[in-house]
Every structure is written in structure tokens, then in C-alpha cells.
Amino acid sequence: MKPAPTSNLQPAPSHAVLTQAAEWYARLRDGSASSHETARWQAWLHAAEEHQAAWQYVEDISRGLDPLRTTVDPRQTTHALTKAHARLHTRRRVLITLAALASGGTLGLLSWRQSMLPASMLAWTADHRTPTGEQRTLTLADGTQLWLNTASALNVHFSASERRIELVQGEVFIETAHDETRPFLVETPHGRMRALGTRFNVYLNEAHTQLDVYAGAVEIRTASSAISRVVRAGQQSRFDRADITAMATAGAAREAWTQGILVADNIPLRDVVQELRRYRPGHLGVADGVAELKVYGSFPLQDTDRVLRMLASALPIRVEQPLPWWTTLESAR
């Protein structure tokens, strides 16, 4: 999880300030802090807007992770969440029907849903979804194989005329089954992809969709323009609603995750940490002084604690954890 700016004018808090906020939270959370320590914290908190933004970020993460850890009966909480999901799933089906009648087309429906409903709700009510740290393998009715990555969600729409996947959040690797009569389509808020008998990976984030093709080819068509492009095996491309980037080489990492492996080939530690955040609840940060250290190797995505130990043994860094859900990588010097 990465801190977001609190407004359009204020940047995200720095790593150093976030670390200070976490240290203060660790001192104050058990209620045993002296009046002197509380006064020092208040002085720190009100010394800068950046401090307040960092403190809010720490509190937000704490609230997000506390319920299942502190509830009297975790099974009761899980049951309540499951019932809530069932109600939302039924409601989503009603909304989809109404939207389809109003929009008059598939792309109109997708646009309506993405603009009117929060991304978190779309993910929570999706046909298939994974929580942070979990991966799933799915076999669709036509024999198509899907690998759904961590914190991901998608909907499946099959009809007599098409096979369509709507990626709501995260990442999916697809190996399509042959069907001469029905095209295989993948939609994101940025546009539509049409598989031409292929194996490919689709990774969605807020700014763009990334497509890596490993066999066959995939045609991209952007959502708000008539721009289209065919991406062939061994190629990668990114696109947003209006444009498609130039081709690059398909990355090994976007295929290796289906085997539970994070591949790092001379990439900055900052990028490795950014990828690990997707598989680890809570905060994972890296100090600016070590963020550009180059990382090589293959790491097990299902055990992020082990990955951090491996990184600390290979690089001049140490792992700091002032709170169970707050981890940072600092210089060992």
C-alpha cells in the first residue's frame, strides 16, 4: 500500500516522515505514554501538514487491519462479511440489467459502471476475486485457463456471440481456448483487447493497462478513441483511454508470477518493493538512500517475509518493523 496525496496540492509524505509517524504510533498505541511524550507527539503532529498527512495514513492502515484481529469472534465477522457480499452481488446484477437497458451497448455499460460505482465496490462484488497475497487458477466453461493475481477481481460474460472478461482490479494471465465462432475479449476502463489465439497477461492500474503477449497476438482498441494496435508474441504495450504506447519487450515477471515467483533482473529495490506491496497487507516502505540499489534473482511471492530476509542478506539494508503491519527497508550502515 502506498500513501496517496491528501489533496491535489500536497505531495505524499516522505519515507522519513512516514517512519516518524509509525514510531510515534507504536509509542502511543498502548496508552502508557507519559504526558510529556504526548505533548511531544502533539508538537510533532502540528509542526507540518506533511506530519498530519503521514499520521492519517498510519491510522487508516491501522483501522483497515484491526477489525479481524481484534473482533471477539472472527468467524462471526467473516460470516457477516459473506452475507453482505451476497446482498451486494444480487444488487450488482440488478444494476447491470438497468445499465444495459440504458446504455444500449457493452462499452456503454462498462463506462457507466466504472464511472458510477467505486472501484472497491466493483471488486468486492465481482464474479471472481482474490484478497491481498492470494492467487487463484480458474477454468472457464470453454476451457480457457485464467490465473488471477493478488488483490484482483474480474467478471465473466459468456454468450452465444462472444466470450468477454471484465478486469475490474489487479492482474490476470490468460490462456485462451480455441473457438472459431466466438471472439475472446478482455475489457478494462482503458479499452478492449481481442485475443487472436494466445497466451497473454493484463495488468490494470489507475493510469493505464499493461498488456504482455507470450503466444499468438492481441488487438488493443482504446475506450475513448478509434486507436487500435496488434501486439504480437514477445511484445508489451501500455494504453490508456486515449492512446497506446510504443512496443517494448514482454517482461518475464508478468509471466513468472503465475508460478508464484517474483523475477528481478537488474531492477531498482524501489520497484521490487512496489511489487511486493501488492502481496503484503499493511505498509511496506523503502528509504530513499537504498531505493536505487539493483536487485537480481527470483523470490517466492507467497512468503514476503522470506523475500525481505533474502534482500537483507544480499544488499546493505536492514528490515525495520516498529508495528506488526508496518515494515520498512533501511540502510544497514
Coordinates of C-alpha atoms in Angstrom, one line a residue:
M1 CA 0.0 0.0 0.0
K2 CA 1.4 3.4 -1.0
P3 CA 0.4 6.7 0.6
A4 CA -1.6 8.9 -1.6
P5 CA -1.5 12.7 -1.7
T6 CA -4.1 14.2 0.7
S7 CA -5.0 16.9 -1.9
N8 CA -4.1 17.9 -5.4
L9 CA -1.5 20.4 -4.0
Q10 CA 0.1 18.3 -1.2
P11 CA 2.5 15.6 -2.2
A12 CA 2.6 12.2 -0.4
P13 CA 4.6 12.2 2.8
S14 CA 8.3 11.3 2.5
H15 CA 9.6 8.0 3.7
A16 CA 11.3 9.7 6.7
V17 CA 8.1 11.4 7.9
L18 CA 6.1 8.2 7.5
T19 CA 8.7 6.4 9.6
Q20 CA 8.4 9.1 12.3
A21 CA 4.6 8.7 12.3
A22 CA 4.9 4.9 12.6
E23 CA 7.3 5.3 15.5
W24 CA 5.0 7.7 17.3
Y25 CA 2.0 5.4 16.8
A26 CA 4.0 2.5 18.2
R27 CA 4.8 4.5 21.3
L28 CA 1.3 5.8 21.9
R29 CA -0.9 2.8 20.9
D30 CA -0.9 1.0 24.2
G31 CA -1.9 4.1 26.2
S32 CA 1.1 4.1 28.5
A33 CA 2.8 7.2 27.1
S34 CA 3.5 9.9 29.7
S35 CA 2.0 13.4 29.4
H36 CA 5.5 14.6 28.3
E37 CA 5.6 12.2 25.4
T38 CA 2.0 13.0 24.4
A39 CA 2.9 16.7 24.4
R40 CA 6.0 16.0 22.2
W41 CA 3.8 14.0 19.8
Q42 CA 1.3 16.8 19.6
A43 CA 4.1 19.3 18.8
W44 CA 5.4 17.0 16.1
L45 CA 2.0 16.4 14.6
H46 CA 1.2 20.1 14.3
A47 CA 4.6 21.2 13.1
A48 CA 3.8 20.5 9.4
E49 CA 0.9 19.4 7.2
E50 CA 3.1 16.6 6.0
H51 CA 3.2 15.2 9.5
Q52 CA -0.6 15.3 9.7
A53 CA -0.9 13.5 6.4
A54 CA 1.5 10.8 7.5
W55 CA -0.3 10.3 10.8
Q56 CA -3.6 10.0 8.9
Y57 CA -2.1 7.4 6.7
V58 CA -0.9 5.3 9.7
E59 CA -4.3 5.5 11.3
D60 CA -6.0 4.5 8.1
I61 CA -3.9 1.4 7.7
S62 CA -4.4 0.5 11.4
R63 CA -8.2 0.8 11.0
G64 CA -8.1 -1.3 7.9
L65 CA -6.2 -4.2 9.6
D66 CA -7.6 -4.1 13.1
P67 CA -11.2 -5.5 12.8
L68 CA -10.4 -9.1 12.1
R69 CA -7.5 -9.0 14.5
T70 CA -9.5 -7.5 17.5
T71 CA -13.0 -8.9 17.0
V72 CA -14.3 -11.1 19.8
D73 CA -15.4 -13.8 17.2
P74 CA -13.5 -13.6 13.9
R75 CA -15.8 -16.3 12.4
Q76 CA -18.8 -14.2 13.1
T77 CA -17.2 -11.2 11.4
T78 CA -16.3 -13.4 8.4
H79 CA -19.9 -14.7 8.2
A80 CA -21.3 -11.1 8.3
L81 CA -19.0 -10.1 5.5
T82 CA -20.0 -13.1 3.4
K83 CA -23.7 -12.2 3.9
A84 CA -23.0 -8.6 2.9
H85 CA -21.2 -9.8 -0.2
A86 CA -24.2 -11.9 -1.2
R87 CA -26.5 -8.9 -0.9
L88 CA -24.2 -6.7 -2.9
H89 CA -23.8 -9.4 -5.6
T90 CA -27.5 -9.6 -6.1
R91 CA -27.8 -5.8 -6.2
R92 CA -25.0 -5.6 -8.8
R93 CA -26.9 -7.9 -11.1
V94 CA -29.9 -5.6 -10.9
L95 CA -27.7 -2.6 -11.6
I96 CA -26.1 -4.3 -14.5
T97 CA -29.5 -5.0 -16.1
L98 CA -30.7 -1.4 -15.7
A99 CA -27.4 -0.1 -17.0
A100 CA -27.6 -2.4 -20.1
L101 CA -31.1 -1.1 -20.9
A102 CA -30.0 2.5 -20.6
S103 CA -26.6 2.2 -22.4
G104 CA -27.6 0.2 -25.4
G105 CA -24.2 -1.4 -25.7
T106 CA -21.4 -3.3 -24.0
L107 CA -18.9 -0.4 -24.0
G108 CA -21.5 2.0 -22.7
L109 CA -22.3 -0.5 -19.9
L110 CA -18.6 -0.7 -18.9
S111 CA -18.2 3.0 -18.9
W112 CA -21.3 3.5 -16.8
R113 CA -20.2 1.0 -14.2
Q114 CA -16.7 2.3 -13.9
S115 CA -17.8 6.0 -13.6
M116 CA -20.8 5.4 -11.2
L117 CA -19.5 2.8 -8.8
P118 CA -16.4 2.9 -6.7
A119 CA -13.6 0.6 -7.8
S120 CA -13.5 -1.1 -4.3
M121 CA -17.2 -2.0 -4.6
L122 CA -16.8 -3.3 -8.2
A123 CA -14.0 -5.5 -6.9
W124 CA -15.9 -6.7 -3.9
T125 CA -19.0 -7.7 -5.9
A126 CA -17.0 -9.3 -8.8
D127 CA -17.6 -12.8 -10.0
H128 CA -14.1 -13.9 -9.1
R129 CA -11.7 -12.0 -6.8
T130 CA -8.6 -12.6 -4.6
P131 CA -7.6 -10.9 -1.4
T132 CA -4.1 -9.5 -0.8
G133 CA -1.5 -12.3 -1.0
E134 CA -3.7 -14.9 -2.7
Q135 CA -3.6 -16.2 -6.2
R136 CA -6.3 -18.4 -7.9
T137 CA -6.5 -20.6 -11.0
L138 CA -9.8 -20.7 -12.9
T139 CA -11.0 -22.8 -15.8
L140 CA -13.9 -21.2 -17.8
A141 CA -16.8 -23.0 -19.4
D142 CA -15.0 -23.0 -22.8
G143 CA -11.7 -24.4 -21.4
T144 CA -9.9 -21.1 -21.2
Q145 CA -7.4 -21.0 -18.3
L146 CA -7.2 -17.9 -16.1
W147 CA -4.6 -17.1 -13.4
L148 CA -5.9 -14.4 -11.1
N149 CA -3.2 -12.5 -9.2
T150 CA -3.2 -10.9 -5.7
A151 CA -5.9 -8.3 -4.9
S152 CA -7.6 -8.8 -8.3
A153 CA -11.1 -9.1 -9.5
L154 CA -13.0 -9.9 -12.7
N155 CA -16.4 -10.6 -14.2
V156 CA -17.1 -13.3 -16.8
H157 CA -19.7 -12.7 -19.5
F158 CA -20.2 -15.5 -22.0
S159 CA -22.9 -15.6 -24.6
A160 CA -23.7 -17.2 -27.9
S161 CA -21.8 -14.5 -29.8
E162 CA -18.8 -13.7 -27.6
R163 CA -16.6 -14.6 -24.6
R164 CA -15.8 -11.5 -22.5
I165 CA -13.8 -10.9 -19.4
E166 CA -14.1 -7.6 -17.5
L167 CA -11.0 -7.0 -15.4
V168 CA -12.1 -4.7 -12.5
Q169 CA -8.9 -4.7 -10.5
G170 CA -5.4 -6.1 -10.5
E171 CA -3.9 -8.7 -12.9
V172 CA -4.9 -11.8 -14.9
F173 CA -2.9 -14.2 -17.0
I174 CA -5.0 -15.8 -19.8
E175 CA -4.5 -18.9 -22.0
T176 CA -7.5 -18.9 -24.4
A177 CA -9.3 -22.0 -25.6
H178 CA -10.0 -22.3 -29.4
D179 CA -13.4 -21.2 -30.5
E180 CA -13.9 -20.2 -34.1
T181 CA -17.4 -18.7 -33.6
R182 CA -17.0 -16.5 -30.5
P183 CA -14.2 -13.9 -30.1
F184 CA -12.4 -13.7 -26.7
L185 CA -12.4 -10.2 -25.3
V186 CA -10.9 -8.5 -22.3
E187 CA -12.1 -5.1 -21.1
T188 CA -10.6 -2.6 -18.6
P189 CA -11.6 1.0 -18.0
H190 CA -9.0 1.9 -20.6
G191 CA -10.3 -0.1 -23.5
R192 CA -10.8 -3.5 -25.0
M193 CA -8.4 -6.4 -26.1
R194 CA -9.3 -9.1 -28.5
A195 CA -7.3 -12.3 -28.3
L196 CA -6.1 -13.9 -31.5
G197 CA -5.5 -17.4 -30.1
T198 CA -3.0 -16.6 -27.5
R199 CA -1.3 -16.5 -24.0
F200 CA -1.1 -13.1 -22.5
N201 CA -1.1 -11.1 -19.3
V202 CA -3.2 -8.0 -18.5
Y203 CA -2.2 -5.7 -15.6
L204 CA -4.6 -2.9 -14.6
N205 CA -3.6 0.2 -12.6
E206 CA -5.2 3.6 -12.2
A207 CA -3.2 5.3 -15.0
H208 CA -3.1 2.6 -17.7
T209 CA -3.5 -1.1 -18.7
Q210 CA -0.3 -3.1 -19.5
L211 CA -0.5 -6.0 -21.9
D212 CA 2.3 -8.6 -22.3
V213 CA 1.8 -11.2 -25.0
Y214 CA 3.6 -14.6 -24.9
A215 CA 2.0 -16.5 -27.7
G216 CA -0.3 -15.5 -30.6
A217 CA -1.4 -11.9 -30.8
V218 CA -3.8 -9.5 -29.1
E219 CA -5.5 -6.5 -30.7
I220 CA -5.9 -3.4 -28.5
R221 CA -8.7 -0.8 -29.0
T222 CA -8.8 2.2 -26.7
A223 CA -12.0 3.2 -24.9
S224 CA -12.4 6.9 -26.0
S225 CA -10.8 6.9 -29.4
A226 CA -10.6 4.8 -32.5
I227 CA -6.9 3.9 -32.0
S228 CA -6.1 0.2 -32.3
R229 CA -2.9 -1.9 -32.5
V230 CA -2.0 -5.5 -32.7
V231 CA 0.5 -6.7 -30.1
R232 CA 2.3 -9.9 -31.0
A233 CA 4.1 -12.7 -29.1
G234 CA 7.2 -11.3 -27.2
Q235 CA 5.8 -7.7 -27.2
Q236 CA 4.4 -5.5 -24.5
S237 CA 2.3 -2.3 -24.7
R238 CA 0.5 0.0 -22.4
F239 CA -2.6 2.0 -23.1
D240 CA -5.0 4.5 -21.5
R241 CA -8.4 5.6 -22.7
A242 CA -7.0 7.8 -25.5
D243 CA -3.6 6.4 -26.6
I244 CA -1.4 3.3 -26.9
T245 CA 2.4 3.4 -26.2
A246 CA 5.2 2.2 -28.4
M247 CA 6.0 -1.5 -28.2
A248 CA 8.5 -3.0 -25.7
T249 CA 9.7 -6.5 -24.9
A250 CA 7.3 -8.6 -22.9
G251 CA 8.5 -8.9 -19.3
A252 CA 9.4 -12.2 -17.7
A253 CA 8.0 -11.0 -14.4
R254 CA 4.5 -10.7 -15.9
E255 CA 4.5 -14.5 -16.7
A256 CA 6.6 -15.7 -13.7
W257 CA 4.0 -14.6 -11.1
T258 CA 1.7 -17.4 -12.2
Q259 CA 4.3 -19.8 -10.7
G260 CA 4.5 -17.8 -7.5
I261 CA 7.8 -16.2 -8.4
L262 CA 8.9 -12.6 -8.5
V263 CA 11.7 -12.1 -11.1
A264 CA 14.1 -9.2 -10.6
D265 CA 16.7 -8.7 -13.3
N266 CA 18.8 -5.6 -12.5
I267 CA 15.9 -3.5 -11.3
P268 CA 15.9 -0.9 -8.5
L269 CA 14.9 -2.0 -5.0
R270 CA 12.2 0.6 -5.2
D271 CA 10.5 -1.4 -8.0
V272 CA 10.8 -4.7 -6.1
V273 CA 9.2 -3.1 -3.0
Q274 CA 6.4 -1.7 -5.2
E275 CA 5.6 -5.1 -6.5
L276 CA 5.8 -6.8 -3.0
R277 CA 3.3 -4.3 -1.7
R278 CA 0.7 -6.0 -3.8
Y279 CA 1.2 -9.2 -1.9
R280 CA 1.6 -7.9 1.6
P281 CA -1.1 -6.2 3.8
G282 CA -0.1 -3.1 5.7
H283 CA 2.7 -0.7 4.8
L284 CA 6.0 -1.6 3.1
G285 CA 8.4 1.3 2.5
V286 CA 12.0 1.8 1.4
A287 CA 14.4 4.6 2.4
D288 CA 15.5 6.9 -0.4
G289 CA 19.2 6.1 0.3
V290 CA 18.8 2.5 -0.7
A291 CA 15.8 2.7 -3.1
E292 CA 18.0 2.6 -6.2
L293 CA 20.1 -0.4 -5.2
K294 CA 19.9 -3.0 -8.1
V295 CA 18.3 -6.4 -7.4
Y296 CA 18.8 -9.7 -9.2
G297 CA 17.2 -13.0 -8.5
S298 CA 13.9 -14.9 -8.1
F299 CA 11.8 -14.6 -5.0
P300 CA 8.8 -16.5 -3.6
L301 CA 5.7 -14.3 -3.7
Q302 CA 3.8 -16.5 -1.2
D303 CA 6.3 -15.7 1.6
T304 CA 7.1 -12.0 1.6
D305 CA 8.8 -12.2 5.0
R306 CA 11.3 -14.6 3.4
V307 CA 11.8 -12.2 0.5
L308 CA 12.7 -9.4 2.8
R309 CA 15.2 -11.6 4.6
M310 CA 16.7 -12.6 1.3
L311 CA 17.0 -9.0 0.2
A312 CA 18.6 -8.1 3.6
S313 CA 21.2 -10.8 3.2
A314 CA 22.1 -9.8 -0.4
L315 CA 22.0 -6.0 0.0
P316 CA 23.4 -3.5 2.6
I317 CA 19.9 -3.0 4.1
R318 CA 18.1 -3.9 7.3
V319 CA 14.4 -4.6 7.9
E320 CA 12.7 -2.4 10.5
Q321 CA 9.2 -3.3 11.9
P322 CA 8.0 -0.9 14.6
L323 CA 4.5 -2.3 14.2
P324 CA 3.3 -5.8 13.0
W325 CA 1.8 -4.2 9.9
W326 CA 4.5 -1.5 9.3
T327 CA 7.7 -2.6 7.6
T328 CA 10.5 -0.5 6.1
L329 CA 13.8 -1.2 4.4
E330 CA 16.6 1.0 5.8
S331 CA 20.3 1.4 5.1
A332 CA 22.4 -1.1 7.1
R333 CA 25.2 1.5 7.5

